[in-house]
């Protein structure tokens, strides 16, 4: 069991998300319905460096006879064991890609491929040749190259940071990993069919020893809820470290298996296969074609280039050979053979510092609502000096979903001068006297400030009337961030962000015609924000996955039921328009789906250089 410990990466949440939440709480033009899925299954050959096999001599070969799902064994030809020859381990695999594409597109407008599901299947023989002894589960990150072509033009889009949750790796059957994630759009400058074909699959596989007691996403019997939090700032963690020392905590799990090395390799499609993922007919702008269905992704987010399979890849450039000529050009305009294809590049913040720390304290009502053990001790105490106000900051993006309008809109668009959240830790609550690690208690409380710029949004009222509006979210005080969880083995940590925002509308146009809503059109009461993120990485046998949230490292945050109150003050010259907005927007069942990027902690020179990173947008 892991001893009680104060989470080293203490909570500095970027309650980032919270406020951002409504920056697009009305569905905009990025919303779209899904098209029928397409599916292609291909044979791949995967090559990994030597020293990854576990069956002894004969598993690290330069040629392969074992393929995914086959009963044959790989022939001898080298040593796949540590200290063997420099020959690579080569094994067959089956890769299935499920992805939808728009029915049609228009010259100069983004073509947004659907979020792909990429399933990698390794036969038991192939997995045994690749995985180290004792591996019980396997997770990973992948980067899929898509060969994009239009006529004589060619470009290679690398879709990085596709992630897979843990899968069993110690059984007698195949090992199956399913990767998923968002991908960036493509734009072309000429009419004609645009074809997407499957290319290389870069892999970073992470094996983990031990036998999982439950599937990766199964509920734990442990206590707590939230995410592992942290900062990496020694100065900021002084109080947390002293608490840990007083409790005699050990940061390393007792008797835990040693970590296993990651496997990094590349899989290449076998020749002679139909590798087409999808084709989109593109009409000229004068033809009046409309973009067809597909998955919505914030404009300009994601990446059309990558640097391999490592998590967070996608900010570099890389030329790939494959169908047609290799890609050329600079990020954002990587194309060849006539320059008709433009691949979107990820936006960059260009910011490497935080604003001054906000002044204030946590919400007393929120603090009183937290169910703590009666003997939990607060630090700093009533007579102790407060924690130094060290700032941390970061970015958040995602979608808000409005139930009545059946759509989603981008929140804090990373291509349009997004704002940062600034977070300051205020207090700790600890109770480590209970000998049962599952009953021990640790809480970090912080304040967060995020003021969003006005947002231009558009939506369809009653499903057919196009309406555009300028929306403002005005914070009603600071946000309160509460993280509860010890990170003891078998527990979950939960981070919850509380706050209130006033929603205002102005500059409304209906079908392009201005509609005077007055100067005081607003929701009749502030919106109650309650975003939640979970870290399940301490569950037995479960490695950190894409569903985990950590304050310092970021991750997904959600609010399943955001209530939008009725509108008031909307109208002018005796005309009352409150019912228009109330009937089309207000009510329960709205939700938020956000993702936070890693935080910058200037005092610790952590996460700030060369710039504060933007997060990858989530699914909506």
Coordinates of C-alpha atoms in Angstrom, one line a residue:
X1 CA 0.0 0.0 0.0
X2 CA 1.1 3.5 -0.6
X3 CA 1.6 5.5 2.6
X4 CA -0.4 8.6 3.3
X5 CA 1.1 11.6 1.5
X6 CA 0.3 15.1 0.6
X7 CA -0.1 15.3 -3.2
X8 CA 3.2 16.5 -4.4
X9 CA 1.6 18.2 -7.3
X10 CA -0.6 20.4 -5.2
X11 CA -3.8 21.8 -6.5
X12 CA -3.5 25.0 -8.4
X13 CA -6.3 24.6 -10.6
X14 CA -6.9 26.8 -13.4
X15 CA -10.5 27.1 -12.7
X16 CA -9.8 28.1 -15.9
X17 CA -12.5 26.2 -17.2
X18 CA -15.2 27.4 -15.2
X19 CA -15.8 30.7 -16.5
X20 CA -14.8 30.0 -19.9
X21 CA -17.7 27.8 -19.9
X22 CA -20.2 30.1 -21.3
X23 CA -17.9 32.0 -23.5
X24 CA -19.7 30.1 -26.1
X25 CA -22.7 28.8 -24.2
X26 CA -24.8 29.4 -27.3
X27 CA -24.2 27.0 -30.2
X28 CA -22.2 28.5 -33.0
X29 CA -21.3 27.7 -36.5
X30 CA -18.8 25.1 -35.4
X31 CA -21.6 22.8 -34.4
X32 CA -22.5 20.0 -36.8
X33 CA -24.3 16.6 -36.8
X34 CA -22.4 13.4 -37.3
X35 CA -22.3 11.5 -40.6
X36 CA -22.5 7.7 -40.9
X37 CA -19.2 6.1 -39.9
X38 CA -16.7 4.7 -42.4
X39 CA -14.5 1.8 -41.5
X40 CA -11.2 0.4 -43.0
X41 CA -9.2 -2.6 -41.7
X42 CA -5.5 -2.8 -42.8
X43 CA -2.5 -5.0 -42.1
X44 CA 0.5 -3.2 -40.7
X45 CA 4.1 -4.1 -40.0
X46 CA 5.4 -2.6 -36.7
X47 CA 9.1 -2.1 -35.9
X48 CA 10.3 -1.5 -32.3
X49 CA 13.9 -1.1 -31.1
X50 CA 15.8 -4.1 -29.8
X51 CA 15.6 -5.0 -26.2
X52 CA 11.8 -5.0 -26.0
X53 CA 11.0 -8.7 -26.3
X54 CA 10.5 -11.0 -23.3
X55 CA 10.5 -14.5 -24.6
X56 CA 14.3 -14.8 -25.0
X57 CA 16.2 -15.4 -28.1
X58 CA 14.1 -15.7 -31.2
X59 CA 11.6 -12.9 -30.4
X60 CA 13.6 -10.0 -31.9
X61 CA 13.7 -10.6 -35.6
X62 CA 14.2 -8.7 -38.8
X63 CA 11.3 -10.5 -40.5
X64 CA 7.9 -11.5 -39.2
X65 CA 5.8 -14.6 -39.6
X66 CA 3.4 -13.9 -36.7
X67 CA 0.6 -11.5 -37.6
X68 CA -2.2 -10.1 -35.5
X69 CA -4.8 -12.7 -34.8
X70 CA -2.6 -15.6 -36.2
X71 CA -1.5 -18.7 -34.4
X72 CA 2.0 -18.7 -36.0
X73 CA 5.1 -17.8 -34.1
X74 CA 7.8 -15.3 -35.1
X75 CA 10.9 -17.0 -36.5
X76 CA 14.2 -16.6 -34.8
X77 CA 16.7 -14.1 -36.1
X78 CA 18.0 -12.1 -33.2
X79 CA 17.7 -11.4 -29.6
X80 CA 14.7 -9.5 -28.3
X81 CA 15.9 -9.5 -24.7
X82 CA 17.8 -6.7 -23.0
X83 CA 21.4 -6.7 -24.0
X84 CA 20.6 -8.4 -27.3
X85 CA 21.7 -7.4 -30.8
X86 CA 20.9 -4.1 -32.5
X87 CA 18.2 -5.7 -34.6
X88 CA 14.7 -4.4 -34.3
X89 CA 11.7 -6.3 -33.1
X90 CA 9.3 -6.5 -36.1
X91 CA 5.8 -7.9 -35.7
X92 CA 2.6 -7.8 -37.6
X93 CA -0.5 -6.0 -36.4
X94 CA -4.0 -5.2 -37.6
X95 CA -5.2 -1.6 -37.5
X96 CA -8.9 -0.6 -37.9
X97 CA -9.8 3.1 -38.4
X98 CA -13.4 4.2 -38.0
X99 CA -14.0 7.8 -39.0
X100 CA -16.6 9.9 -40.7
X101 CA -16.2 12.7 -43.3
X102 CA -18.3 15.6 -44.6
X103 CA -20.6 14.8 -47.5
X104 CA -19.4 17.9 -49.4
X105 CA -17.2 20.9 -48.9
X106 CA -16.4 24.3 -50.4
X107 CA -13.2 25.8 -51.7
X108 CA -11.5 27.9 -49.0
X109 CA -13.7 26.5 -46.2
X110 CA -12.3 24.0 -43.6
X111 CA -12.9 20.3 -44.3
X112 CA -13.3 18.8 -40.8
X113 CA -12.7 15.0 -40.6
X114 CA -14.5 13.3 -37.8
X115 CA -12.7 12.2 -34.7
X116 CA -11.0 8.9 -35.6
X117 CA -11.2 5.7 -33.6
X118 CA -8.0 3.7 -34.3
X119 CA -7.9 0.1 -33.0
X120 CA -4.5 -1.7 -32.9
X121 CA -4.6 -5.5 -32.5
X122 CA -1.5 -7.4 -31.6
X123 CA -1.7 -11.2 -31.6
X124 CA -0.7 -13.0 -28.4
X125 CA 2.6 -14.0 -30.1
X126 CA 3.4 -10.5 -31.2
X127 CA 2.6 -9.0 -27.8
X128 CA 4.8 -11.6 -26.1
X129 CA 7.6 -10.6 -28.4
X130 CA 7.2 -6.9 -27.6
X131 CA 6.2 -6.6 -24.0
X132 CA 8.5 -6.9 -21.0
X133 CA 8.0 -9.7 -18.5
X134 CA 5.3 -8.9 -15.9
X135 CA 3.3 -6.5 -18.0
X136 CA -0.3 -6.8 -17.0
X137 CA -1.8 -3.8 -18.7
X138 CA -0.9 -1.6 -21.7
X139 CA -1.9 1.9 -22.6
X140 CA -0.4 4.3 -25.1
X141 CA -0.4 7.4 -27.4
X142 CA -0.4 7.3 -31.2
X143 CA 0.1 9.6 -34.1
X144 CA -1.6 8.6 -37.3
X145 CA -0.4 10.0 -40.6
X146 CA -3.1 10.7 -43.2
X147 CA -2.0 11.1 -46.8
X148 CA -4.2 13.9 -48.2
X149 CA -4.4 14.3 -52.0
X150 CA -6.4 16.3 -54.5
X151 CA -5.4 15.8 -58.1
X152 CA -1.7 16.1 -58.4
X153 CA -1.4 17.8 -54.9
X154 CA -0.2 15.8 -51.9
X155 CA 0.2 16.7 -48.2
X156 CA 0.7 14.5 -45.1
X157 CA -1.3 15.4 -42.1
X158 CA 0.0 14.0 -38.8
X159 CA -2.7 13.5 -36.3
X160 CA -0.8 13.2 -33.0
X161 CA -1.9 12.7 -29.4
X162 CA -4.5 10.0 -30.0
X163 CA -4.7 8.2 -26.7
X164 CA -5.8 4.8 -25.5
X165 CA -7.0 3.7 -22.1
X166 CA -5.4 0.7 -20.4
X167 CA -6.1 -2.7 -21.8
X168 CA -5.2 -6.2 -20.4
X169 CA -1.9 -7.5 -21.7
X170 CA -1.3 -10.7 -19.7
X171 CA -4.0 -12.9 -21.1
X172 CA -3.8 -15.7 -23.7
X173 CA -5.6 -13.7 -26.4
X174 CA -4.9 -10.7 -28.6
X175 CA -3.9 -7.4 -27.1
X176 CA -6.3 -4.7 -28.3
X177 CA -5.7 -0.9 -27.8
X178 CA -8.3 1.7 -29.0
X179 CA -7.0 5.2 -29.6
X180 CA -9.1 8.3 -30.0
X181 CA -8.8 12.1 -30.2
X182 CA -9.6 15.2 -32.2
X183 CA -8.0 16.0 -35.5
X184 CA -7.5 19.4 -37.3
X185 CA -9.3 20.5 -40.5
X186 CA -7.9 20.7 -44.1
X187 CA -8.6 23.5 -46.6
X188 CA -8.2 23.4 -50.3
X189 CA -8.0 26.2 -52.9
X190 CA -9.5 24.3 -55.9
X191 CA -12.6 22.2 -56.6
X192 CA -12.3 18.4 -56.9
X193 CA -12.3 15.3 -54.7
X194 CA -10.1 15.4 -51.6
X195 CA -8.9 11.9 -50.5
X196 CA -7.6 10.8 -47.1
X197 CA -5.6 7.6 -46.9
X198 CA -4.1 5.8 -43.9
X199 CA -0.3 6.1 -43.5
X200 CA 2.2 5.4 -40.7
X201 CA 1.1 4.9 -37.1
X202 CA 3.7 6.1 -34.6
X203 CA 3.3 4.5 -31.2
X204 CA 4.4 5.1 -27.6
X205 CA 3.2 2.1 -25.6
X206 CA 3.3 2.1 -21.8
X207 CA 3.2 -1.3 -20.1
X208 CA 2.5 -1.6 -16.4
X209 CA 3.2 -4.4 -14.0
X210 CA 0.8 -5.9 -11.6
X211 CA -2.7 -7.4 -11.9
X212 CA -5.5 -4.9 -12.0
X213 CA -8.3 -5.5 -9.6
X214 CA -10.9 -3.9 -11.8
X215 CA -11.2 -2.5 -15.3
X216 CA -9.5 0.9 -15.8
X217 CA -12.7 2.9 -15.4
X218 CA -14.5 0.9 -12.8
X219 CA -15.4 2.6 -9.5
X220 CA -12.9 2.2 -6.7
X221 CA -13.7 1.2 -3.2
X222 CA -11.5 4.0 -2.0
X223 CA -12.7 7.3 -0.7
X224 CA -12.3 10.7 -2.2
X225 CA -13.1 12.2 -5.6
X226 CA -11.1 14.4 -7.9
X227 CA -7.7 14.7 -9.5
X228 CA -4.2 14.4 -8.6
X229 CA -3.1 18.0 -8.3
X230 CA 0.2 19.6 -8.4
X231 CA 2.4 22.5 -9.2
X232 CA 6.1 21.5 -9.1
X233 CA 6.8 24.8 -7.3
X234 CA 8.8 24.1 -4.2
X235 CA 8.0 27.5 -2.7
X236 CA 4.3 27.0 -3.2
X237 CA 4.5 23.5 -1.7
X238 CA 6.3 24.4 1.5
X239 CA 3.2 24.1 3.6
X240 CA 2.2 20.9 1.9
X241 CA 5.7 19.4 2.3
X242 CA 5.8 20.3 6.0
X243 CA 2.4 18.6 6.5
X244 CA 3.8 15.5 4.7
X245 CA 6.9 15.4 6.9
X246 CA 4.8 15.8 10.0
X247 CA 2.6 12.9 9.0
X248 CA 5.7 10.7 8.2
X249 CA 4.4 10.2 4.7
X250 CA 6.4 8.4 2.0
X251 CA 6.0 9.6 -1.5
X252 CA 6.8 6.1 -2.9
X253 CA 4.3 3.2 -2.7
X254 CA 5.7 0.4 -0.5
X255 CA 6.2 -2.8 -2.4
X256 CA 5.0 -1.2 -5.6
X257 CA 6.3 -2.9 -8.8
X258 CA 9.1 -1.1 -10.6
X259 CA 7.9 0.9 -13.6
X260 CA 8.4 -0.7 -17.0
X261 CA 10.0 1.0 -19.9
X262 CA 7.9 2.6 -22.6
X263 CA 8.0 1.1 -26.1
X264 CA 8.4 3.5 -29.0
X265 CA 8.0 2.3 -32.6
X266 CA 6.4 2.9 -36.0
X267 CA 3.9 0.8 -37.8
X268 CA 3.7 0.9 -41.6
X269 CA 0.8 -0.3 -43.8
X270 CA 1.5 -3.3 -45.9
X271 CA 1.6 -2.6 -49.7
X272 CA -1.3 -3.5 -52.0
X273 CA -4.2 -2.6 -49.7
X274 CA -7.1 -0.2 -50.2
X275 CA -6.1 2.4 -47.6
X276 CA -8.7 5.0 -48.3
X277 CA -10.2 6.5 -45.2
X278 CA -12.6 8.9 -46.9
X279 CA -13.2 11.2 -49.8
X280 CA -14.9 14.6 -49.9
X281 CA -16.1 16.3 -53.1
X282 CA -15.3 20.0 -53.0
X283 CA -17.3 22.5 -55.0
X284 CA -16.1 25.9 -56.1
X285 CA -17.2 28.8 -54.0
X286 CA -19.4 30.0 -56.8
X287 CA -21.2 26.7 -57.0
X288 CA -22.8 27.3 -53.6
X289 CA -21.9 24.0 -52.1
X290 CA -22.3 23.7 -48.4
X291 CA -20.1 21.9 -45.9
X292 CA -21.6 18.6 -45.0
X293 CA -21.9 16.9 -41.6
X294 CA -19.0 16.2 -39.5
X295 CA -17.6 16.6 -35.9
X296 CA -17.1 20.1 -34.7
X297 CA -13.6 21.2 -33.6
X298 CA -12.5 24.6 -32.5
X299 CA -11.1 26.4 -35.6
X300 CA -7.4 26.2 -36.0
X301 CA -6.9 23.8 -33.0
X302 CA -5.3 20.4 -33.2
X303 CA -2.3 19.9 -35.4
X304 CA -1.4 19.0 -39.0
X305 CA 2.1 18.1 -38.0
X306 CA 3.8 16.1 -35.3
X307 CA 7.0 14.8 -33.9
X308 CA 6.2 11.2 -33.2
X309 CA 4.0 9.4 -30.7
X310 CA 4.9 11.2 -27.5
X311 CA 2.1 12.7 -25.6
X312 CA 1.5 16.4 -26.5
X313 CA 3.2 16.0 -29.9
X314 CA 1.9 18.2 -32.6
X315 CA 3.8 21.4 -32.5
X316 CA 6.7 20.3 -34.8
X317 CA 6.9 19.7 -38.5
X318 CA 7.7 16.5 -40.2
X319 CA 7.6 15.4 -43.8
X320 CA 6.3 12.0 -44.7
X321 CA 6.7 10.0 -47.8
X322 CA 3.8 7.9 -49.0
X323 CA 1.2 8.2 -51.7
X324 CA 2.5 10.9 -54.1
X325 CA 5.1 13.5 -53.4
X326 CA 6.3 14.3 -49.8
X327 CA 4.8 17.2 -48.1
X328 CA 6.7 20.5 -48.3
X329 CA 6.2 24.0 -47.1
X330 CA 5.9 25.6 -43.6
X331 CA 3.5 24.7 -40.8
X332 CA 0.0 25.9 -41.7
X333 CA 0.6 25.6 -45.5
X334 CA 2.2 22.2 -45.8
X335 CA 1.4 21.1 -49.4
X336 CA 2.9 19.9 -52.6
X337 CA 2.1 19.4 -56.3
X338 CA 0.2 22.6 -57.0
X339 CA -0.3 23.9 -53.5
X340 CA -4.0 23.3 -53.3
X341 CA -4.0 21.7 -49.8
X342 CA -3.5 23.6 -46.6
X343 CA -3.2 21.7 -43.3
X344 CA -4.2 23.6 -40.2
X345 CA -1.5 24.3 -37.6
X346 CA -2.1 24.6 -33.8
X347 CA -2.2 28.1 -32.4
X348 CA 0.4 29.2 -30.0
X349 CA -0.1 31.4 -26.9
X350 CA 3.1 33.4 -27.2
X351 CA 2.7 34.1 -23.5
X352 CA 5.2 33.0 -20.8
X353 CA 4.2 34.8 -17.6
X354 CA 1.2 35.2 -15.3
X355 CA -0.7 38.2 -14.1
X356 CA -0.5 39.5 -10.5
X357 CA -2.2 37.1 -8.1
X358 CA -5.8 38.0 -7.3
X359 CA -6.7 39.3 -3.9
X360 CA -9.5 37.7 -1.8
X361 CA -10.5 34.5 -0.2
X362 CA -12.5 31.3 -0.8
X363 CA -16.3 31.4 -0.7
X364 CA -17.4 30.9 2.9
X365 CA -20.5 29.1 1.8
X366 CA -18.5 26.6 -0.3
X367 CA -16.1 26.0 2.5
X368 CA -18.9 25.3 5.0
X369 CA -20.4 22.8 2.6
X370 CA -17.4 20.5 2.3
X371 CA -17.9 17.3 4.5
X372 CA -14.5 17.1 6.3
X373 CA -13.6 14.8 9.2
X374 CA -14.3 16.5 12.5
X375 CA -10.6 16.4 13.5
X376 CA -9.2 17.7 10.3
X377 CA -6.6 20.5 10.8
X378 CA -6.6 23.7 8.8
X379 CA -3.3 25.3 7.7
X380 CA -2.6 28.1 8.0
X381 CA -4.5 28.4 11.3
X382 CA -6.3 31.5 12.6
X383 CA -3.0 32.8 14.2
X384 CA -0.7 31.8 11.4
X385 CA 0.5 34.0 8.6
X386 CA -1.2 33.3 5.2
X387 CA 0.5 31.4 2.4
X388 CA 2.6 33.7 0.1
X389 CA 0.3 34.7 -2.8
X390 CA 2.2 32.9 -5.7
X391 CA 0.4 33.0 -9.0
X392 CA -0.1 30.2 -11.4
X393 CA -2.0 30.5 -14.7
X394 CA -3.1 28.5 -17.8
X395 CA -5.6 28.1 -20.6
X396 CA -8.8 26.2 -21.0
X397 CA -11.0 25.4 -24.0
X398 CA -13.9 23.2 -24.9
X399 CA -17.5 23.2 -25.7
X400 CA -20.8 24.2 -24.1
X401 CA -23.9 22.3 -25.0
X402 CA -27.3 23.9 -24.9
X403 CA -30.0 21.2 -24.7
X404 CA -32.9 23.2 -26.3
X405 CA -30.7 24.2 -29.3
X406 CA -29.3 20.7 -29.8
X407 CA -25.8 22.1 -30.5
X408 CA -22.4 22.8 -29.1
X409 CA -20.2 25.9 -29.2
X410 CA -16.5 26.6 -28.7
X411 CA -15.5 28.0 -25.4
X412 CA -12.5 30.4 -25.1
X413 CA -11.5 30.0 -28.7
X414 CA -7.7 29.5 -28.8
X415 CA -7.5 31.3 -32.1
X416 CA -9.1 34.5 -30.9
X417 CA -7.0 36.0 -28.1
X418 CA -8.1 33.6 -25.3
X419 CA -7.7 34.7 -21.7
X420 CA -5.8 33.0 -18.9
X421 CA -7.0 31.9 -15.5
X422 CA -4.9 32.9 -12.5
X423 CA -4.9 30.7 -9.4
X424 CA -3.6 31.2 -5.8
X425 CA -3.6 28.5 -3.1
X426 CA -5.2 29.6 0.2
X427 CA -5.4 26.7 2.6
X428 CA -4.9 23.0 3.4
X429 CA -7.0 20.6 5.5
X430 CA -5.4 17.4 6.7
X431 CA -6.2 14.3 8.8
X432 CA -3.6 11.6 8.7
X433 CA -4.1 10.1 12.2
X434 CA -6.4 7.3 10.9
X435 CA -4.3 4.2 10.3
X436 CA -6.5 3.2 7.4
X437 CA -5.1 5.0 4.3
X438 CA -8.5 4.9 2.7
X439 CA -9.9 7.0 5.6
X440 CA -7.2 9.7 5.6
X441 CA -8.0 13.2 4.4
X442 CA -6.3 15.9 2.4
X443 CA -7.8 19.0 0.9
X444 CA -6.4 22.0 -0.9
X445 CA -8.4 25.2 -1.3
X446 CA -7.6 27.9 -3.9
X447 CA -9.1 31.0 -5.5
X448 CA -9.1 31.6 -9.2
X449 CA -9.7 34.6 -11.4
X450 CA -10.8 34.5 -15.1
X451 CA -12.4 37.5 -16.9
X452 CA -13.4 36.5 -20.4
X453 CA -13.6 39.0 -23.3
X454 CA -16.9 39.5 -25.0
X455 CA -17.8 36.6 -27.4
X456 CA -19.5 36.8 -30.8
X457 CA -21.8 33.8 -31.1
X458 CA -24.5 32.6 -33.4
X459 CA -27.3 30.0 -33.1
X460 CA -30.6 28.9 -34.6
X461 CA -33.6 29.9 -32.6
X462 CA -36.4 27.3 -32.7
X463 CA -34.2 25.4 -35.1
X464 CA -34.5 27.6 -38.2
X465 CA -34.1 31.3 -37.3
X466 CA -30.4 32.4 -37.5
X467 CA -29.5 34.8 -34.7
X468 CA -26.1 36.3 -33.8
X469 CA -25.3 38.1 -30.6
X470 CA -22.5 39.6 -28.5
X471 CA -22.3 37.7 -25.2
X472 CA -20.5 38.8 -22.0
X473 CA -19.8 36.7 -18.9
X474 CA -19.2 38.9 -16.0
X475 CA -17.6 37.2 -12.9
X476 CA -19.5 37.7 -9.6
X477 CA -16.4 37.5 -7.4
X478 CA -13.6 35.0 -7.5
X479 CA -14.0 31.3 -8.1
X480 CA -13.3 28.7 -5.4
X481 CA -11.3 25.6 -6.2
X482 CA -11.5 22.6 -3.8
X483 CA -9.4 19.4 -4.3
X484 CA -10.0 16.5 -2.1
X485 CA -7.9 13.3 -2.1
X486 CA -4.8 11.8 -0.6
X487 CA -3.5 10.0 -3.7
X488 CA -3.2 6.9 -1.5
X489 CA -3.3 3.7 -3.5
X490 CA -6.9 2.7 -4.2
X491 CA -8.4 6.2 -4.0
X492 CA -9.7 8.9 -6.4
X493 CA -9.0 12.6 -6.1
X494 CA -11.6 15.1 -7.0
X495 CA -11.3 18.8 -8.0
X496 CA -14.4 21.0 -8.0
X497 CA -14.5 24.6 -9.2
X498 CA -17.3 26.8 -7.9
X499 CA -18.3 30.2 -9.1
X500 CA -21.0 32.6 -10.3
X501 CA -21.2 34.4 -13.7
X502 CA -23.6 37.0 -15.0
X503 CA -24.7 36.4 -18.6
X504 CA -25.5 39.4 -20.8
X505 CA -26.5 39.7 -24.4
X506 CA -26.2 42.7 -26.8
X507 CA -25.8 43.5 -30.6
X508 CA -28.4 40.9 -31.5
X509 CA -29.2 40.3 -35.2
X510 CA -32.0 38.1 -36.5
X511 CA -31.4 36.9 -40.0
X512 CA -28.9 39.7 -40.4
X513 CA -31.4 42.4 -39.2
X514 CA -30.5 44.3 -36.0
X515 CA -32.8 43.5 -33.0
X516 CA -32.7 46.2 -30.3
X517 CA -32.6 44.3 -27.0
X518 CA -31.7 47.3 -24.9
X519 CA -28.7 47.7 -22.6
X520 CA -29.7 45.4 -19.9
X521 CA -30.6 42.1 -21.5
X522 CA -29.4 39.4 -19.2
X523 CA -30.1 36.2 -17.3
X524 CA -32.3 37.0 -14.3
X525 CA -29.8 35.4 -11.9
X526 CA -26.1 34.5 -12.0
X527 CA -25.2 31.1 -13.4
X528 CA -24.0 28.6 -10.8
X529 CA -20.7 27.0 -12.0
X530 CA -19.6 23.6 -10.6
X531 CA -17.0 22.0 -12.8
X532 CA -15.5 18.6 -11.7
X533 CA -12.4 16.7 -12.7
X534 CA -11.2 13.3 -11.5
X535 CA -7.9 11.6 -11.1
X536 CA -8.2 7.8 -11.0
X537 CA -4.5 7.1 -11.5
X538 CA -4.2 5.7 -7.9
X539 CA -6.6 2.9 -8.5
X540 CA -5.0 -0.5 -8.4
X541 CA -3.4 -1.4 -11.7
X542 CA -4.7 1.7 -13.5
X543 CA -2.1 3.9 -15.2
X544 CA -2.8 7.6 -15.8
X545 CA -5.1 7.9 -18.8
X546 CA -6.7 10.5 -21.0
X547 CA -9.7 10.8 -18.6
X548 CA -7.5 11.9 -15.6
X549 CA -7.4 15.5 -14.5
X550 CA -4.5 17.1 -12.6
X551 CA -4.4 20.7 -11.6
X552 CA -0.8 21.2 -12.7
X553 CA -0.9 18.9 -15.7
X554 CA -4.4 19.7 -16.8
X555 CA -7.1 17.4 -18.2
X556 CA -10.9 17.2 -18.7
X557 CA -13.4 19.0 -16.6
X558 CA -17.2 18.8 -16.9
X559 CA -20.5 20.1 -15.6
X560 CA -23.4 17.8 -16.5
X561 CA -26.3 20.1 -15.6
X562 CA -25.8 23.8 -16.1
X563 CA -29.0 25.7 -15.4
X564 CA -29.5 28.9 -17.4
X565 CA -32.2 31.1 -15.7
X566 CA -34.9 33.0 -17.5
X567 CA -33.9 36.2 -19.2
X568 CA -34.9 39.7 -18.2
X569 CA -34.4 43.3 -19.3
X570 CA -34.5 42.3 -23.0
X571 CA -36.3 44.7 -25.2
X572 CA -36.8 48.4 -25.9
X573 CA -39.4 50.9 -27.0
X574 CA -42.0 49.0 -25.1
X575 CA -41.2 45.7 -26.7
X576 CA -40.6 42.7 -24.4
X577 CA -38.2 40.1 -25.8
X578 CA -37.5 38.2 -22.6
X579 CA -39.7 35.2 -23.7
X580 CA -37.8 34.8 -27.0
X581 CA -34.5 34.1 -25.2
X582 CA -36.1 32.3 -22.3
X583 CA -38.0 29.8 -24.4
X584 CA -35.0 29.1 -26.7
X585 CA -32.1 29.0 -24.2
X586 CA -33.1 28.9 -20.5
X587 CA -33.5 25.7 -18.5
X588 CA -31.7 22.6 -17.2
X589 CA -29.9 19.9 -19.1
X590 CA -27.1 22.1 -20.5
X591 CA -23.6 20.8 -20.1
X592 CA -19.9 21.8 -20.3
X593 CA -17.1 19.7 -21.7
X594 CA -13.8 21.4 -21.2
X595 CA -10.1 20.7 -21.1
X596 CA -7.4 22.5 -19.2
X597 CA -3.8 22.9 -20.3
X598 CA -0.8 22.7 -18.0
X599 CA -0.2 25.6 -15.6
X600 CA 2.6 28.0 -15.7
X601 CA 4.2 28.6 -12.2
X602 CA 6.6 31.6 -12.7
X603 CA 8.2 31.4 -9.3
X604 CA 9.3 27.8 -10.0
X605 CA 10.1 28.4 -13.7
X606 CA 7.7 25.6 -14.5
X607 CA 5.5 25.4 -17.5
X608 CA 6.2 28.9 -18.7
X609 CA 9.0 28.6 -21.2
X610 CA 9.1 29.0 -24.1
X611 CA 5.3 29.7 -23.7
X612 CA 2.3 28.6 -21.8
X613 CA 0.9 25.7 -23.6
X614 CA -2.6 25.5 -25.1
X615 CA -4.6 22.3 -24.4
X616 CA -5.8 20.0 -27.1
X617 CA -9.6 20.6 -27.6
X618 CA -11.9 17.9 -26.2
X619 CA -14.7 16.0 -27.9
X620 CA -18.2 17.7 -27.6

